């Protein structure tokens, strides 16, 4: 088995002390750290260090559990002994250049967010610290709870209540407006990247459905994962966003900016309200067909401008409704308002908000400054906190 050694450190108060030969030196502080963790990407284990000679040693991070893993590496729940024993999430990146570069870009964005929103008024995840140890990038974050998707999944995809949707929607709009105000597009908004601060819940029994159902106690959320976030002046990749939340201008390669995030938010709110994905597909042509079934025809201007003419014929979507795929779309998609679960005013207000976020034309799509004033939020959501921008001509982008 190929073992990759990694670190959770033990703090030493003296400047250059070495124990066992494994030390880590920071350039910013005259401090050394001693290797205290062995990590393989096949398993994680904690090596407990004791020292009779140096009883003043203090571990920096102590692993509690694995929170998740992906191609980039793993995320561990740790106790940060420098923060008074606070629990944190430590994102550990594999020593692979493409993942390391992505981590550097994410760190840059997170540092700018921390700089301009030190009190976390705008609900983006807080980065506490980062370091590079022998090529492994590590990022320490505030510890959050389940994602809004994972809670939905663990609750058998029972939708959130209209009040819960309202509060989460307001917070997401506030957070992403803050990014947009500061010339940044998230590009990968989805329920998996909206995390609850605390996902504790109450249980009740649904007699009609004969099952236990969970209700989250607090709908306070944070926006996470800035690995794909892009400043306005930077190179914009042709394709961004996870498929189901991808805006039409991205599919048609017409260029994108802040409005692609707004489209994603519209898809997210629909999913919270219904419990399932609005555009459940993995194919561009089928995706466009679903959009037309739910939202109406793609505007002729967008059809004329796109390089993706293979999806169109004589100015219309080239789609065979009699095919098996055509039948699937016809049976599984319907005009947006027909998804309403109630005729109550607040439900119609939500769908009015979603419709304005799902405008085909990016220039006509709702901007988030206006979304926060939408009638849907008049019955609650959150107190407006105002917007703090990255002001002046100072270049804060990477």
mmCIF file of N, CA and C in Angstrom, residues 1-63:
data_model
loop_
_atom_site.group_PDB
_atom_site.id
_atom_site.type_symbol
_atom_site.label_atom_id
_atom_site.label_comp_id
_atom_site.label_asym_id
_atom_site.label_seq_id
_atom_site.Cartn_x
_atom_site.Cartn_y
_atom_site.Cartn_z
ATOM 1 N N UNK A 1 0.852 -1.200 0.000
ATOM 2 C CA UNK A 1 0.000 0.000 0.000
ATOM 3 C C UNK A 1 0.881 1.241 0.000
ATOM 4 N N UNK A 2 0.555 2.183 -0.861
ATOM 5 C CA UNK A 2 1.333 3.419 -0.926
ATOM 6 C C UNK A 2 0.848 4.357 0.160
ATOM 7 N N UNK A 3 1.722 4.710 1.062
ATOM 8 C CA UNK A 3 1.367 5.556 2.192
ATOM 9 C C UNK A 3 1.836 6.984 1.940
ATOM 10 N N UNK A 4 0.952 7.932 2.190
ATOM 11 C CA UNK A 4 1.321 9.340 2.115
ATOM 12 C C UNK A 4 1.293 9.893 3.528
ATOM 13 N N UNK A 5 2.399 10.410 3.990
ATOM 14 C CA UNK A 5 2.471 10.954 5.333
ATOM 15 C C UNK A 5 1.956 12.378 5.357
ATOM 16 N N UNK A 6 1.181 12.662 6.400
ATOM 17 C CA UNK A 6 0.675 14.018 6.536
ATOM 18 C C UNK A 6 0.745 14.426 7.993
ATOM 19 N N UNK A 7 0.149 15.565 8.303
ATOM 20 C CA UNK A 7 0.428 16.131 9.611
ATOM 21 C C UNK A 7 -0.793 16.625 10.357
ATOM 22 N N UNK A 8 -0.814 16.390 11.609
ATOM 23 C CA UNK A 8 -1.510 17.247 12.553
ATOM 24 C C UNK A 8 -0.439 17.544 13.587
ATOM 25 N N UNK A 9 -0.272 18.794 13.953
ATOM 26 C CA UNK A 9 0.958 19.219 14.599
ATOM 27 C C UNK A 9 0.836 19.300 16.104
ATOM 28 N N UNK A 10 1.997 19.224 16.746
ATOM 29 C CA UNK A 10 2.119 19.485 18.172
ATOM 30 C C UNK A 10 2.898 20.777 18.333
ATOM 31 N N UNK A 11 2.374 21.673 19.083
ATOM 32 C CA UNK A 11 3.026 22.973 19.204
ATOM 33 C C UNK A 11 4.149 22.928 20.231
ATOM 34 N N UNK A 12 5.238 23.603 19.905
ATOM 35 C CA UNK A 12 6.382 23.723 20.799
ATOM 36 C C UNK A 12 6.617 25.200 21.062
ATOM 37 N N UNK A 13 6.787 25.560 22.285
ATOM 38 C CA UNK A 13 6.926 26.978 22.591
ATOM 39 C C UNK A 13 8.318 27.513 22.284
ATOM 40 N N UNK A 14 9.333 26.633 22.228
ATOM 41 C CA UNK A 14 10.685 27.095 21.920
ATOM 42 C C UNK A 14 10.888 27.181 20.430
ATOM 43 N N UNK A 15 11.756 28.076 19.951
ATOM 44 C CA UNK A 15 11.850 28.384 18.525
ATOM 45 C C UNK A 15 12.250 27.238 17.628
ATOM 46 N N UNK A 16 13.246 26.419 17.994
ATOM 47 C CA UNK A 16 13.807 25.480 17.025
ATOM 48 C C UNK A 16 13.888 24.061 17.548
ATOM 49 N N UNK A 17 13.009 23.710 18.473
ATOM 50 C CA UNK A 17 13.067 22.389 19.061
ATOM 51 C C UNK A 17 12.711 21.322 18.045
ATOM 52 N N UNK A 18 13.432 20.212 18.058
ATOM 53 C CA UNK A 18 13.145 19.088 17.174
ATOM 54 C C UNK A 18 12.841 17.862 18.022
ATOM 55 N N UNK A 19 11.799 17.164 17.653
ATOM 56 C CA UNK A 19 11.491 15.899 18.306
ATOM 57 C C UNK A 19 11.303 14.854 17.228
ATOM 58 N N UNK A 20 11.996 13.771 17.318
ATOM 59 C CA UNK A 20 11.893 12.648 16.390
ATOM 60 C C UNK A 20 12.362 12.960 14.966
ATOM 61 N N UNK A 21 12.775 14.158 14.646
ATOM 62 C CA UNK A 21 13.217 14.605 13.320
ATOM 63 C C UNK A 21 12.102 15.155 12.446
ATOM 64 N N UNK A 22 10.824 15.016 12.794
ATOM 65 C CA UNK A 22 9.750 15.574 11.970
ATOM 66 C C UNK A 22 9.374 16.951 12.505
ATOM 67 N N UNK A 23 9.737 18.013 11.795
ATOM 68 C CA UNK A 23 9.370 19.356 12.240
ATOM 69 C C UNK A 23 8.793 20.148 11.097
ATOM 70 N N UNK A 24 7.994 21.141 11.442
ATOM 71 C CA UNK A 24 7.417 22.050 10.445
ATOM 72 C C UNK A 24 7.715 23.466 10.890
ATOM 73 N N UNK A 25 8.327 24.247 10.026
ATOM 74 C CA UNK A 25 8.685 25.622 10.362
ATOM 75 C C UNK A 25 7.804 26.585 9.591
ATOM 76 N N UNK A 26 7.208 27.547 10.262
ATOM 77 C CA UNK A 26 6.457 28.587 9.564
ATOM 78 C C UNK A 26 7.376 29.761 9.312
ATOM 79 N N UNK A 27 7.184 30.409 8.171
ATOM 80 C CA UNK A 27 8.015 31.557 7.838
ATOM 81 C C UNK A 27 7.555 32.811 8.570
ATOM 82 N N UNK A 28 6.262 32.839 8.935
ATOM 83 C CA UNK A 28 5.723 34.055 9.536
ATOM 84 C C UNK A 28 5.960 34.129 11.035
ATOM 85 N N UNK A 29 6.116 32.980 11.683
ATOM 86 C CA UNK A 29 6.306 32.978 13.126
ATOM 87 C C UNK A 29 7.495 32.081 13.466
ATOM 88 N N UNK A 30 8.202 32.468 14.501
ATOM 89 C CA UNK A 30 9.368 31.704 14.912
ATOM 90 C C UNK A 30 8.916 30.534 15.771
ATOM 91 N N UNK A 31 8.261 29.591 15.132
ATOM 92 C CA UNK A 31 7.646 28.477 15.838
ATOM 93 C C UNK A 31 7.890 27.195 15.075
ATOM 94 N N UNK A 32 8.052 26.095 15.795
ATOM 95 C CA UNK A 32 8.185 24.797 15.152
ATOM 96 C C UNK A 32 7.007 23.932 15.532
ATOM 97 N N UNK A 33 6.697 22.985 14.664
ATOM 98 C CA UNK A 33 5.614 22.056 14.935
ATOM 99 C C UNK A 33 6.108 20.647 14.660
ATOM 100 N N UNK A 34 5.636 19.725 15.461
ATOM 101 C CA UNK A 34 6.107 18.355 15.365
ATOM 102 C C UNK A 34 5.022 17.467 14.795
ATOM 103 N N UNK A 35 5.422 16.552 13.925
ATOM 104 C CA UNK A 35 4.476 15.644 13.300
ATOM 105 C C UNK A 35 3.712 14.863 14.347
ATOM 106 N N UNK A 36 2.379 14.905 14.264
ATOM 107 C CA UNK A 36 1.554 14.214 15.236
ATOM 108 C C UNK A 36 0.498 13.347 14.617
ATOM 109 N N UNK A 37 0.414 13.272 13.284
ATOM 110 C CA UNK A 37 -0.610 12.486 12.619
ATOM 111 C C UNK A 37 -0.013 11.760 11.432
ATOM 112 N N UNK A 38 -0.415 10.531 11.247
ATOM 113 C CA UNK A 38 -0.083 9.789 10.034
ATOM 114 C C UNK A 38 -1.354 9.650 9.231
ATOM 115 N N UNK A 39 -1.343 10.126 7.991
ATOM 116 C CA UNK A 39 -2.532 10.049 7.158
ATOM 117 C C UNK A 39 -2.213 9.316 5.884
ATOM 118 N N UNK A 40 -2.981 8.292 5.577
ATOM 119 C CA UNK A 40 -2.931 7.652 4.271
ATOM 120 C C UNK A 40 -4.234 8.004 3.597
ATOM 121 N N UNK A 41 -4.252 8.084 2.286
ATOM 122 C CA UNK A 41 -5.515 8.335 1.610
ATOM 123 C C UNK A 41 -6.326 7.057 1.506
ATOM 124 N N UNK A 42 -5.857 5.997 2.181
ATOM 125 C CA UNK A 42 -6.660 4.786 2.344
ATOM 126 C C UNK A 42 -7.218 4.708 3.763
ATOM 127 N N UNK A 43 -6.524 5.328 4.702
ATOM 128 C CA UNK A 43 -7.011 5.323 6.080
ATOM 129 C C UNK A 43 -6.413 6.504 6.831
ATOM 130 N N UNK A 44 -7.073 6.879 7.935
ATOM 131 C CA UNK A 44 -6.579 7.953 8.786
ATOM 132 C C UNK A 44 -6.432 7.387 10.199
ATOM 133 N N UNK A 45 -5.367 7.743 10.875
ATOM 134 C CA UNK A 45 -5.222 7.305 12.255
ATOM 135 C C UNK A 45 -4.532 8.391 13.059
ATOM 136 N N UNK A 46 -4.759 8.373 14.340
ATOM 137 C CA UNK A 46 -4.178 9.381 15.218
ATOM 138 C C UNK A 46 -3.049 8.754 15.998
ATOM 139 N N UNK A 47 -1.863 9.359 15.907
ATOM 140 C CA UNK A 47 -0.719 8.925 16.694
ATOM 141 C C UNK A 47 -0.626 9.850 17.892
ATOM 142 N N UNK A 48 -0.872 9.300 19.045
ATOM 143 C CA UNK A 48 -0.903 10.129 20.244
ATOM 144 C C UNK A 48 0.518 10.303 20.770
ATOM 145 N N UNK A 49 0.960 11.562 20.843
ATOM 146 C CA UNK A 49 2.293 11.851 21.331
ATOM 147 C C UNK A 49 2.239 12.231 22.804
ATOM 148 N N UNK A 50 3.133 11.668 23.567
ATOM 149 C CA UNK A 50 3.337 12.137 24.937
ATOM 150 C C UNK A 50 4.821 12.424 25.095
ATOM 151 N N UNK A 51 5.148 13.312 25.959
ATOM 152 C CA UNK A 51 6.551 13.674 26.143
ATOM 153 C C UNK A 51 6.818 13.946 27.610
ATOM 154 N N UNK A 52 7.632 13.083 28.208
ATOM 155 C CA UNK A 52 8.017 13.312 29.592
ATOM 156 C C UNK A 52 8.988 14.489 29.680
ATOM 157 N N UNK A 53 9.810 14.651 28.610
ATOM 158 C CA UNK A 53 10.832 15.696 28.632
ATOM 159 C C UNK A 53 10.229 17.077 28.408
ATOM 160 N N UNK A 54 9.118 17.124 27.670
ATOM 161 C CA UNK A 54 8.527 18.425 27.334
ATOM 162 C C UNK A 54 7.034 18.423 27.674
ATOM 163 N N UNK A 55 6.698 18.519 28.941
ATOM 164 C CA UNK A 55 5.290 18.450 29.351
ATOM 165 C C UNK A 55 4.455 19.628 28.865
ATOM 166 N N UNK A 56 5.104 20.699 28.319
ATOM 167 C CA UNK A 56 4.358 21.882 27.878
ATOM 168 C C UNK A 56 3.883 21.744 26.440
ATOM 169 N N UNK A 57 4.129 20.596 25.777
ATOM 170 C CA UNK A 57 3.692 20.425 24.395
ATOM 171 C C UNK A 57 2.176 20.535 24.288
ATOM 172 N N UNK A 58 1.715 21.135 23.198
ATOM 173 C CA UNK A 58 0.278 21.291 22.968
ATOM 174 C C UNK A 58 -0.041 20.926 21.526
ATOM 175 N N UNK A 59 -0.898 19.948 21.354
ATOM 176 C CA UNK A 59 -1.285 19.584 19.989
ATOM 177 C C UNK A 59 -2.058 20.727 19.348
ATOM 178 N N UNK A 60 -1.803 20.965 18.064
ATOM 179 C CA UNK A 60 -2.550 22.000 17.362
ATOM 180 C C UNK A 60 -3.900 21.468 16.902
ATOM 181 N N UNK A 61 -3.892 20.413 16.095
ATOM 182 C CA UNK A 61 -5.136 19.824 15.608
ATOM 183 C C UNK A 61 -5.216 18.365 16.053
ATOM 184 N N UNK A 62 -6.365 17.989 16.507
ATOM 185 C CA UNK A 62 -6.608 16.604 16.914
ATOM 186 C C UNK A 62 -7.814 16.079 16.143
ATOM 187 N N UNK A 63 -7.603 15.034 15.359
ATOM 188 C CA UNK A 63 -8.672 14.511 14.508
ATOM 189 C C UNK A 63 -9.777 13.869 15.342
#
